[in-house]
Coordinates of N, CA and C and ligand atoms in Angstrom, one line a residue:
M1 N 20.9 9.3 130.0 CA 20.7 10.0 130.4 C 18.8 8.9 130.9
L2 N 18.3 9.7 132.5 CA 17.8 9.6 132.5 C 16.5 9.7 131.7
Q3 N 15.0 9.1 131.7 CA 14.2 9.5 130.4 C 13.3 10.0 131.9
P4 N 12.0 10.8 131.5 CA 11.6 10.9 132.5 C 10.5 10.4 133.6
S5 N 10.1 9.0 133.0 CA 9.5 8.2 133.1 C 10.1 7.1 135.0
E6 N 11.2 7.4 134.4 CA 12.8 7.4 135.4 C 13.2 7.8 136.5
I7 N 12.2 9.6 136.5 CA 12.4 10.3 137.9 C 11.7 10.3 138.2
E8 N 11.9 10.9 139.1 CA 10.0 10.6 140.4 C 10.5 13.2 141.2
R9 N 11.8 12.9 141.5 CA 11.7 14.8 141.5 C 12.7 14.9 141.0
V10 N 13.0 16.9 140.3 CA 14.2 16.9 139.6 C 14.0 18.4 140.2
L11 N 15.1 19.2 140.6 CA 15.6 20.0 141.4 C 15.9 20.9 141.0
V12 N 15.7 22.6 140.4 CA 15.5 23.5 139.6 C 16.8 24.4 140.1
V13 N 18.2 24.9 140.3 CA 18.3 26.0 141.4 C 19.1 26.9 140.1
M14 N 18.8 28.3 139.9 CA 19.1 28.9 139.3 C 19.8 30.7 140.1
A15 N 19.8 31.6 139.3 CA 20.2 32.7 140.1 C 18.8 33.7 140.1
H16 N 18.7 33.5 139.1 CA 17.6 34.9 138.7 C 16.3 34.5 138.3
P17 N 15.1 34.8 139.3 CA 14.1 34.7 138.6 C 13.5 34.8 136.7
D18 N 13.1 34.1 136.7 CA 13.2 34.1 134.6 C 14.2 33.1 134.4
D19 N 16.0 32.7 134.7 CA 16.5 31.7 134.0 C 16.0 31.1 133.8
V20 N 15.5 30.4 135.0 CA 14.8 29.1 134.4 C 14.1 29.1 133.4
D21 N 12.6 30.5 133.2 CA 12.0 29.8 131.7 C 12.2 30.4 130.7
F22 N 13.8 31.4 130.0 CA 14.6 31.6 129.7 C 15.5 29.9 128.5
S23 N 15.6 29.1 129.7 CA 16.6 28.7 129.6 C 15.7 26.9 129.8
S24 N 14.9 26.7 130.8 CA 14.2 24.8 130.6 C 13.1 24.8 130.8
A25 N 12.0 25.9 130.5 CA 10.5 25.5 131.5 C 10.6 25.2 130.3
G26 N 10.8 24.8 128.7 CA 10.2 23.6 127.6 C 10.3 22.6 128.5
T27 N 11.2 22.6 129.4 CA 11.6 20.7 128.8 C 10.4 20.4 131.0
V28 N 10.6 21.7 131.7 CA 9.9 21.3 133.0 C 9.0 21.2 133.2
A29 N 7.8 22.0 131.6 CA 6.8 21.4 130.9 C 6.6 20.0 130.8
L30 N 7.2 19.6 129.5 CA 7.4 17.9 130.0 C 7.4 17.2 130.9
L31 N 8.3 17.5 131.8 CA 8.7 17.0 133.0 C 7.2 16.6 133.6
T32 N 6.8 18.0 134.5 CA 5.3 17.7 135.0 C 4.2 17.4 134.6
D33 N 4.8 16.9 132.8 CA 3.0 16.1 132.8 C 2.9 15.3 132.0
A34 N 4.1 14.5 133.0 CA 5.0 12.8 132.3 C 4.7 12.6 133.8
G35 N 4.4 13.7 135.3 CA 4.2 13.7 136.1 C 5.7 13.7 137.1
V36 N 6.3 13.7 136.2 CA 7.7 14.8 137.5 C 7.5 15.1 138.3
E37 N 8.0 15.4 139.8 CA 7.9 16.8 140.7 C 8.7 17.6 140.5
V38 N 8.2 18.3 140.0 CA 10.0 20.1 139.3 C 9.5 21.0 140.9
V39 N 10.4 20.8 141.1 CA 10.8 22.7 142.6 C 12.0 23.4 141.7
Y40 N 11.4 24.3 142.5 CA 12.6 24.5 141.9 C 12.9 26.0 143.0
C41 N 15.0 26.2 143.2 CA 15.6 27.0 144.1 C 15.8 28.9 143.4
L42 N 15.4 29.1 143.5 CA 15.7 30.9 143.6 C 16.9 31.4 144.5
V43 N 18.0 32.0 143.9 CA 19.2 32.2 144.9 C 19.4 33.6 145.0
T44 N 18.6 33.8 144.4 CA 18.6 35.6 144.6 C 17.0 35.7 144.2
D45 N 16.9 37.5 145.1 CA 15.6 37.8 143.8 C 15.4 38.3 143.1
G46 N 16.2 38.8 142.4 CA 16.9 39.1 141.1 C 16.1 41.6 141.6
Q47 N 16.6 41.0 142.6 CA 16.4 42.5 143.2 C 17.2 43.7 142.1
A48 N 18.5 43.4 140.9 CA 19.7 44.5 140.1 C 18.4 44.1 138.7
G49 N 17.1 42.7 138.5 CA 16.7 43.4 136.9 C 15.9 44.3 136.8
G50 N 15.2 44.5 135.8 CA 14.2 45.5 135.3 C 14.7 47.0 134.8
F51 N 14.4 47.7 134.2 CA 13.7 48.6 133.1 C 13.3 49.8 134.2
D52 N 12.8 49.6 135.0 CA 11.7 51.4 135.4 C 12.4 51.5 136.9
R53 N 13.0 52.7 136.8 CA 13.5 53.3 137.6 C 12.5 53.9 139.5
S54 N 11.2 53.8 138.6 CA 10.1 54.2 139.2 C 9.8 53.4 140.6
I55 N 9.9 52.0 140.2 CA 10.3 50.4 140.8 C 11.0 50.7 142.4
P56 N 10.9 51.2 143.6 CA 11.9 51.3 144.5 C 11.8 49.5 144.3
R57 N 13.8 50.0 144.9 CA 14.3 48.1 144.7 C 13.9 47.4 145.3
T58 N 13.9 48.3 147.0 CA 12.7 47.5 148.0 C 11.6 46.9 147.3
E59 N 11.0 47.6 147.4 CA 9.6 46.7 146.5 C 10.5 45.2 145.0
M60 N 11.3 45.0 144.7 CA 11.5 44.6 143.1 C 11.9 43.2 144.2
A61 N 11.7 42.7 145.0 CA 12.1 41.2 145.6 C 10.8 40.7 145.4
A62 N 10.0 41.7 145.9 CA 8.2 41.2 146.0 C 7.7 40.5 144.8
I63 N 8.1 41.8 143.7 CA 7.4 41.9 142.8 C 8.0 41.0 141.5
R64 N 9.9 39.6 142.2 CA 9.8 39.1 141.1 C 9.7 37.5 141.6
R65 N 9.4 38.0 143.0 CA 9.4 35.9 143.4 C 7.7 35.9 142.8
E66 N 6.8 37.3 143.0 CA 5.4 36.8 142.7 C 5.0 36.5 140.7
E67 N 6.5 37.0 140.7 CA 6.4 36.7 138.7 C 6.8 35.5 138.7
Q68 N 8.0 35.2 139.2 CA 8.4 33.4 139.1 C 7.3 32.5 139.5
T69 N 6.4 33.1 140.8 CA 5.6 31.7 141.3 C 4.1 31.9 140.3
K70 N 3.9 32.4 140.3 CA 2.9 32.8 138.5 C 3.7 32.0 137.5
A71 N 4.6 31.7 136.2 CA 5.6 31.7 135.4 C 5.4 30.2 136.1
A72 N 5.7 29.6 136.7 CA 6.6 28.7 137.8 C 4.8 27.6 137.5
A73 N 3.7 28.5 138.2 CA 2.5 27.6 137.5 C 2.0 26.8 136.2
E74 N 2.5 28.2 135.2 CA 2.4 28.0 134.1 C 3.1 26.2 133.6
V75 N 4.2 26.4 134.0 CA 4.1 24.6 134.0 C 4.2 23.4 135.2
G76 N 3.2 23.6 135.0 CA 3.2 22.9 136.4 C 3.6 23.0 137.6
V77 N 5.0 23.5 138.2 CA 5.2 23.8 139.3 C 4.6 24.7 140.4
S78 N 4.4 24.2 141.0 CA 4.3 25.2 142.4 C 4.7 25.1 143.8
T79 N 6.2 24.3 144.0 CA 6.7 24.6 145.5 C 8.2 24.9 144.7
L80 N 8.4 26.9 145.6 CA 9.9 27.1 145.2 C 10.2 27.7 146.0
H81 N 11.6 27.6 146.6 CA 12.1 27.8 147.9 C 13.3 29.1 147.0
F82 N 13.0 30.4 147.8 CA 14.2 31.4 147.2 C 14.9 31.3 148.5
L83 N 16.2 31.7 148.3 CA 17.4 31.9 149.6 C 17.8 32.9 149.4
G84 N 17.4 34.1 148.9 CA 17.2 35.4 149.6 C 19.2 36.4 149.4
H85 N 19.5 35.1 148.3 CA 21.4 36.6 148.6 C 20.8 37.5 147.4
I86 N 21.7 38.0 147.4 CA 21.8 39.2 146.7 C 21.7 39.1 145.0
D87 N 20.8 39.6 144.2 CA 21.7 39.5 142.9 C 22.5 40.9 142.4
G88 N 23.1 39.7 141.8 CA 24.6 40.8 141.3 C 25.5 40.7 142.3
A89 N 25.3 40.0 143.0 CA 26.6 40.1 144.5 C 26.9 37.9 145.1
V90 N 26.3 37.2 144.3 CA 26.7 35.7 144.6 C 28.3 36.1 143.6
E91 N 28.4 34.7 145.2 CA 30.3 33.7 145.1 C 29.6 32.6 146.7
V92 N 31.0 31.5 145.1 CA 30.1 30.1 145.9 C 31.5 30.3 147.4
T93 N 30.5 30.7 148.1 CA 31.2 30.1 149.5 C 30.4 29.2 150.4
M94 N 30.8 29.3 151.5 CA 30.1 27.8 152.2 C 29.2 27.8 152.3
Q95 N 28.7 29.3 152.6 CA 27.5 29.9 153.0 C 26.2 29.0 152.2
L96 N 26.5 29.7 150.8 CA 25.4 29.3 149.3 C 26.2 27.5 149.3
R97 N 27.5 27.1 149.2 CA 26.8 26.0 149.0 C 26.1 24.6 150.4
H98 N 25.7 25.0 151.6 CA 25.2 24.9 152.8 C 23.8 25.0 152.0
D99 N 23.5 26.0 151.7 CA 22.0 27.0 151.7 C 21.4 25.5 150.1
I100 N 22.1 25.2 149.0 CA 21.8 24.6 148.1 C 21.8 23.3 148.3
S101 N 22.4 22.7 149.0 CA 22.6 21.3 149.7 C 21.2 21.3 150.7
A102 N 20.9 22.3 151.5 CA 19.6 21.9 152.1 C 18.6 21.7 151.7
I103 N 18.6 22.6 150.3 CA 17.7 21.9 149.1 C 17.7 20.7 149.2
I104 N 18.1 20.5 148.2 CA 18.6 19.7 147.6 C 18.4 18.1 148.8
R105 N 18.4 18.2 150.1 CA 18.5 17.1 150.8 C 16.7 17.3 151.2
T106 N 15.9 18.1 151.0 CA 14.8 18.9 151.7 C 14.1 17.4 150.4
V107 N 14.2 18.0 148.9 CA 13.8 17.4 147.6 C 14.2 16.0 147.4
R108 N 15.3 16.3 147.5 CA 15.3 14.6 147.4 C 15.8 14.5 146.0
P109 N 16.1 14.8 144.6 CA 15.9 14.5 143.6 C 16.8 14.3 143.1
Q110 N 16.3 13.0 141.9 CA 17.2 12.6 140.9 C 17.7 13.5 139.8
V111 N 17.9 14.5 139.3 CA 17.7 14.8 138.6 C 18.1 16.9 139.3
V112 N 19.8 17.9 138.9 CA 19.0 18.5 139.4 C 19.3 19.3 138.0
I113 N 18.5 20.3 137.8 CA 19.3 21.5 136.4 C 19.2 22.0 137.0
T114 N 20.6 22.9 136.0 CA 21.2 24.7 137.0 C 22.4 24.6 135.7
Q115 N 23.0 26.0 135.9 CA 23.7 27.1 135.0 C 25.3 26.4 134.8
S116 N 25.2 26.9 133.3 CA 27.0 26.7 133.5 C 27.9 26.8 134.8
P117 N 28.8 26.6 135.7 CA 30.1 26.7 136.4 C 31.3 27.8 134.9
L118 N 30.9 27.0 134.1 CA 31.9 27.6 133.2 C 32.0 29.3 132.4
R119 N 32.7 30.3 132.1 CA 32.6 31.2 131.3 C 32.9 30.8 130.0
N120 N 31.5 31.2 128.7 CA 31.4 30.7 127.4 C 31.9 32.1 127.0
L121 N 33.1 32.4 126.5 CA 33.7 33.4 126.1 C 32.9 33.9 124.7
A122 N 32.1 32.9 124.1 CA 31.3 33.1 123.6 C 29.8 34.5 123.5
S123 N 29.6 34.0 125.1 CA 27.9 34.7 125.3 C 28.9 35.1 126.2
T124 N 28.5 36.9 126.2 CA 28.9 37.4 127.3 C 27.3 37.4 128.2
Y125 N 26.5 38.0 128.0 CA 25.4 37.8 128.7 C 25.1 36.0 128.9
G126 N 25.1 35.3 128.3 CA 25.1 34.1 128.9 C 26.4 33.5 130.0
S127 N 26.9 34.2 130.2 CA 27.9 34.2 131.5 C 27.7 35.2 132.3
H128 N 26.7 35.5 133.1 CA 26.6 36.0 134.1 C 27.8 35.8 135.2
P129 N 27.9 36.1 136.0 CA 28.6 36.1 137.1 C 28.2 35.4 137.8
D130 N 27.0 35.6 138.0 CA 25.7 35.2 139.1 C 25.6 33.4 138.5
H131 N 25.6 33.4 137.1 CA 25.0 32.0 136.4 C 26.1 31.3 136.9
N132 N 27.2 31.8 136.8 CA 28.6 30.8 136.9 C 28.8 30.1 138.4
A133 N 28.7 31.4 139.2 CA 29.1 31.0 140.8 C 27.5 29.4 140.9
V134 N 26.6 30.3 140.7 CA 25.1 29.2 141.0 C 25.6 28.1 140.4
G135 N 25.8 27.5 138.9 CA 26.2 26.9 138.6 C 27.7 25.7 139.5
E136 N 28.9 26.8 139.6 CA 30.0 26.7 140.5 C 29.2 26.2 142.1
A137 N 28.4 26.4 142.6 CA 28.0 26.2 144.7 C 26.9 25.1 144.1
T138 N 26.1 25.0 143.0 CA 25.4 23.8 143.1 C 26.2 22.8 142.9
M139 N 27.4 22.5 141.8 CA 28.3 21.2 141.5 C 29.2 20.3 142.5
C140 N 29.1 21.3 143.7 CA 29.8 21.6 145.6 C 28.7 20.5 146.0
A141 N 27.9 21.1 145.7 CA 26.3 20.5 146.6 C 26.4 19.5 146.5
V142 N 26.1 18.6 144.9 CA 25.8 17.8 144.0 C 26.6 17.0 144.7
Y143 N 27.5 17.5 144.5 CA 29.1 15.9 145.1 C 30.4 17.6 145.7
P144 N 30.7 17.1 146.6 CA 30.8 16.0 148.1 C 29.5 16.0 148.8
D145 N 28.7 18.2 149.2 CA 28.2 18.5 150.1 C 26.9 17.6 150.3
A146 N 26.4 17.4 149.7 CA 24.5 16.7 149.7 C 24.7 15.3 150.3
R147 N 25.9 15.0 149.8 CA 25.8 13.1 150.0 C 26.7 12.8 151.3
N148 N 27.9 13.9 151.7 CA 28.6 13.9 152.9 C 27.6 13.8 154.7
P149 N 27.5 12.7 154.8 CA 26.9 12.9 155.9 C 27.4 13.8 156.7
F150 N 28.7 13.6 157.1 CA 29.5 14.7 157.8 C 29.8 15.7 157.7
A151 N 28.9 16.5 156.8 CA 29.3 18.4 155.8 C 28.4 19.0 156.8
F152 N 29.1 20.4 156.8 CA 28.4 21.1 157.7 C 27.8 20.8 159.2
P153 N 28.9 20.2 160.3 CA 28.4 20.4 161.3 C 27.8 21.3 162.0
G154 N 26.8 20.9 162.7 CA 26.7 22.2 163.7 C 25.3 22.8 163.0
M155 N 25.3 22.9 161.5 CA 25.0 24.3 160.8 C 23.4 22.9 160.2
P156 N 21.7 24.0 160.1 CA 21.2 23.5 159.5 C 20.8 22.2 158.6
C157 N 21.4 21.8 157.4 CA 21.6 20.7 157.1 C 22.1 20.2 157.3
A158 N 22.8 19.7 158.4 CA 23.5 18.9 158.9 C 21.8 18.2 159.7
E159 N 21.0 18.2 160.3 CA 19.9 17.6 160.3 C 19.0 17.0 159.9
L160 N 19.5 17.0 157.8 CA 19.1 16.8 156.7 C 19.2 15.0 156.4
D161 N 19.2 14.2 156.4 CA 19.5 12.8 156.2 C 20.2 13.3 154.5
D162 N 21.6 13.3 153.6 CA 22.2 13.2 152.8 C 21.4 12.6 151.3
W163 N 21.7 13.1 150.8 CA 21.2 12.6 149.1 C 22.1 12.5 147.8
A164 N 21.8 11.6 147.6 CA 22.7 11.6 146.1 C 22.0 11.6 145.1
V165 N 22.0 12.8 144.1 CA 22.0 13.2 143.0 C 21.9 12.2 141.8
D166 N 21.5 11.4 140.6 CA 21.9 11.0 140.0 C 22.6 12.2 138.3
E167 N 21.8 12.9 138.3 CA 22.8 13.5 137.0 C 22.3 15.3 137.2
V168 N 23.2 16.0 137.0 CA 23.1 16.9 136.3 C 23.0 17.5 135.4
W169 N 22.5 18.5 134.7 CA 21.6 19.1 133.2 C 22.3 20.8 133.4
I170 N 22.9 21.0 132.3 CA 23.9 22.3 132.8 C 23.4 22.3 131.4
T171 N 22.7 23.9 132.0 CA 21.6 24.7 130.7 C 22.3 25.2 129.4
N172 N 21.9 25.1 128.1 CA 22.0 26.3 127.3 C 23.7 25.8 127.2
G173 N 24.0 24.3 127.4 CA 25.8 24.4 127.2 C 26.9 25.5 128.1
P174 N 28.2 25.5 127.4 CA 28.7 24.9 126.0 C 28.8 23.5 125.9
D175 N 28.5 23.2 124.8 CA 29.1 21.6 125.2 C 27.8 20.6 125.3
A176 N 26.5 21.4 125.0 CA 25.4 20.8 125.0 C 25.5 19.4 124.2
D177 N 24.7 18.7 124.9 CA 25.3 17.0 124.3 C 23.3 16.4 124.8
E178 N 22.6 17.0 124.6 CA 21.5 16.1 124.8 C 20.2 17.8 124.1
F179 N 19.3 17.3 124.4 CA 18.0 18.2 124.3 C 16.4 17.4 124.0
F180 N 15.6 18.5 124.2 CA 14.4 18.2 124.5 C 13.6 18.7 123.0
D181 N 12.5 18.1 122.8 CA 11.6 18.8 121.6 C 10.5 19.7 122.4
I182 N 10.8 20.6 122.5 CA 9.8 21.3 123.0 C 8.7 22.1 122.7
T183 N 7.9 21.8 121.2 CA 7.8 22.4 120.5 C 6.0 21.9 120.9
T184 N 5.4 21.0 121.5 CA 4.6 20.9 121.8 C 4.3 21.9 123.1
V185 N 4.8 22.0 123.7 CA 5.1 23.2 124.6 C 5.4 24.7 124.4
V186 N 5.9 24.5 123.7 CA 6.8 26.1 123.9 C 5.9 27.3 123.7
D187 N 4.6 27.1 123.4 CA 2.8 28.5 124.3 C 3.0 28.6 125.6
R188 N 3.3 27.4 126.5 CA 3.4 27.3 127.6 C 4.5 28.1 128.1
K189 N 5.5 27.8 127.3 CA 7.1 28.6 128.0 C 6.9 30.6 127.8
I190 N 6.4 30.1 126.8 CA 5.8 31.1 126.2 C 5.3 32.1 127.6
S191 N 4.0 31.7 127.6 CA 3.7 32.4 128.7 C 4.7 32.8 130.5
A192 N 4.9 31.5 130.7 CA 6.0 31.5 131.7 C 6.4 33.3 131.4
L193 N 7.3 32.8 130.5 CA 8.3 34.3 130.4 C 7.3 35.5 130.4
R194 N 6.3 35.9 130.0 CA 5.3 36.5 129.8 C 5.5 37.7 132.1
C195 N 4.9 36.2 131.8 CA 4.9 36.4 133.5 C 6.0 37.8 134.1
H196 N 7.3 37.8 134.1 CA 7.7 38.2 134.2 C 8.1 39.4 133.5
I197 N 6.8 40.4 133.8 CA 6.6 41.6 133.4 C 7.5 42.5 134.1
S198 N 7.9 42.9 134.5 CA 9.3 44.1 135.5 C 10.4 43.3 134.2
Q199 N 10.4 42.3 133.7 CA 11.4 42.6 132.8 C 12.0 42.8 131.3
H200 N 10.4 42.7 130.9 CA 10.4 42.5 129.2 C 9.6 44.7 129.3
V201 N 10.7 45.6 128.4 CA 10.3 46.6 128.1 C 9.6 46.5 126.2
D202 N 10.0 45.2 125.3 CA 8.3 45.2 124.8 C 8.8 43.3 124.8
P203 N 7.6 43.0 125.3 CA 7.7 41.6 124.7 C 7.0 41.1 123.5
D204 N 7.2 41.6 122.9 CA 6.7 41.1 121.1 C 7.7 40.7 121.1
A205 N 8.7 41.4 121.2 CA 10.0 41.8 120.3 C 10.9 40.1 121.3
M206 N 11.2 40.1 122.5 CA 11.4 39.2 123.5 C 10.7 37.9 122.5
E207 N 9.7 37.1 122.4 CA 8.8 36.3 122.5 C 9.3 35.7 120.4
E208 N 10.1 37.3 119.5 CA 10.4 37.2 118.9 C 11.8 36.7 118.6
R209 N 12.7 36.5 119.5 CA 14.2 37.0 119.5 C 14.2 35.4 120.6
V210 N 13.2 35.0 121.1 CA 13.7 33.4 121.8 C 13.4 32.8 120.8
R211 N 11.9 33.5 119.9 CA 11.4 31.9 119.4 C 12.6 31.3 118.8
A212 N 13.1 32.8 117.9 CA 14.2 32.3 117.0 C 15.3 31.7 117.7
W213 N 15.6 31.6 118.3 CA 16.9 31.3 119.1 C 16.9 29.4 119.7
W214 N 15.1 29.1 119.9 CA 15.1 28.7 120.7 C 14.8 27.3 119.4
G215 N 14.7 28.0 117.7 CA 14.4 27.3 117.0 C 15.2 26.7 115.8
S216 N 17.1 28.2 116.7 CA 17.9 27.5 116.0 C 18.4 25.8 116.5
I217 N 18.3 26.2 117.7 CA 19.2 25.1 119.1 C 18.4 24.1 118.4
A218 N 16.9 23.5 117.9 CA 16.2 22.3 117.1 C 16.6 22.2 115.9
V219 N 17.4 23.1 115.3 CA 17.9 22.9 113.8 C 19.0 21.9 114.1
A220 N 20.0 22.8 114.8 CA 21.2 22.0 115.4 C 21.1 21.1 115.8
N221 N 19.7 20.6 116.1 CA 19.7 19.4 116.5 C 19.0 18.2 115.4
G222 N 19.0 18.9 114.5 CA 18.9 17.8 113.7 C 16.9 17.6 113.8
L223 N 16.3 18.6 114.3 CA 14.9 19.1 114.4 C 15.1 19.2 113.0
P224 N 12.8 20.1 112.2 CA 12.7 19.7 110.9 C 12.4 21.9 111.2
E225 N 12.3 22.4 110.2 CA 12.4 23.8 110.5 C 11.1 23.9 111.0
G226 N 10.8 25.4 111.4 CA 9.3 25.1 112.7 C 9.7 24.5 113.6
S227 N 10.5 23.8 114.5 CA 10.9 23.3 115.9 C 11.1 23.9 116.6
T228 N 11.1 23.1 117.8 CA 12.0 24.4 119.2 C 12.1 23.4 120.0
A229 N 13.2 23.5 120.1 CA 13.8 22.7 121.7 C 15.0 23.4 122.9
E230 N 15.2 22.4 123.7 CA 16.4 23.1 124.9 C 17.5 22.4 124.9
S231 N 18.8 23.0 124.9 CA 19.7 21.9 125.5 C 20.5 22.0 126.0
F232 N 20.8 20.2 126.5 CA 22.0 20.6 128.0 C 23.5 19.4 128.0
R233 N 23.8 20.4 128.8 CA 24.8 18.9 129.0 C 24.4 18.2 130.1
V234 N 24.6 16.9 130.1 CA 24.1 15.9 131.2 C 25.7 15.7 131.7
I235 N 25.5 15.3 133.3 CA 26.3 14.8 134.1 C 26.2 13.9 134.6
D236 N 27.5 13.6 134.5 CA 26.2 11.8 135.5 C 27.3 11.6 136.5
T237 N 26.1 11.9 137.9 CA 26.7 12.0 139.0 C 27.5 10.7 140.3
R238 N 26.7 9.8 140.0 CA 26.6 8.6 140.9 C 27.8 8.6 141.3
Ligands
ZN1 ZN1 19.5 35.7 135.1

C-alpha cells in the first residue's frame, strides 16, 4: 500500500454527497495534513436524498453541492467535480466511464478512493445500487479507459493525456485489508458529516451511531477501545 509520503494526488469518486464523509473523510484529513492534494468527484447531486418534503427537488441539487463543498473544506479539500448524473438512476454506461476517465486524466492521481463494485449481501444500506455502479464504472475507468490513449475517440476525454492509477482503495470492504487510525481527526470527520444538514433528521443520534461504527472498525483491527478507524480494500492497479 502506498504511504501518504509517496502520494502526490488522490481522487475520491463517490455516488452521492455525504458518501465520502461517512466512509473516508478521516483518511482524507490525514492525507491533506500530510500535504497530499485530494480532489472529490461526485457522480450525482443527491437529488433523491433527505427527508424534508417541503424542499423542492429542483433545489436539492444546489443545496447538496453547497453542503458537500463545506464538508470538503473541513478536511482540507477545495477542488470538487460534480458530474451531474441523476441520483437513484446511476448505471455503468460508457458515458459514465468517459466522465470519470476525464476526471482521472485531469487530476492524474496515484490513488483513487471509491465504493465497492460488489453487492455486500450482509449490508442492504451499504449496497445502494448507485454505489455499486459508481464502483464498477470507476474500476473500468482506472483500467482500461483512462490509461488507454485510444479510448473514447472523438469525445472530450480523448483530448486529455492518458493516465495510469497505481492503487484503488475500496471503502468499507467487504474484505477490507488496510485501515487508517483516524482517532486524532475524528472530530473533523464529524464536522464534515454535520455539514450535510439536509440529510440528518437527528444529527446527535447520527453522530452516536457513526462513532460506534468507526469504533468497531478500530477494535476489529486491533486498536484500543476508544479509537476510531476507516478500512479499505487496497487493489494494486499498476
Ligand atoms: Zn450514497
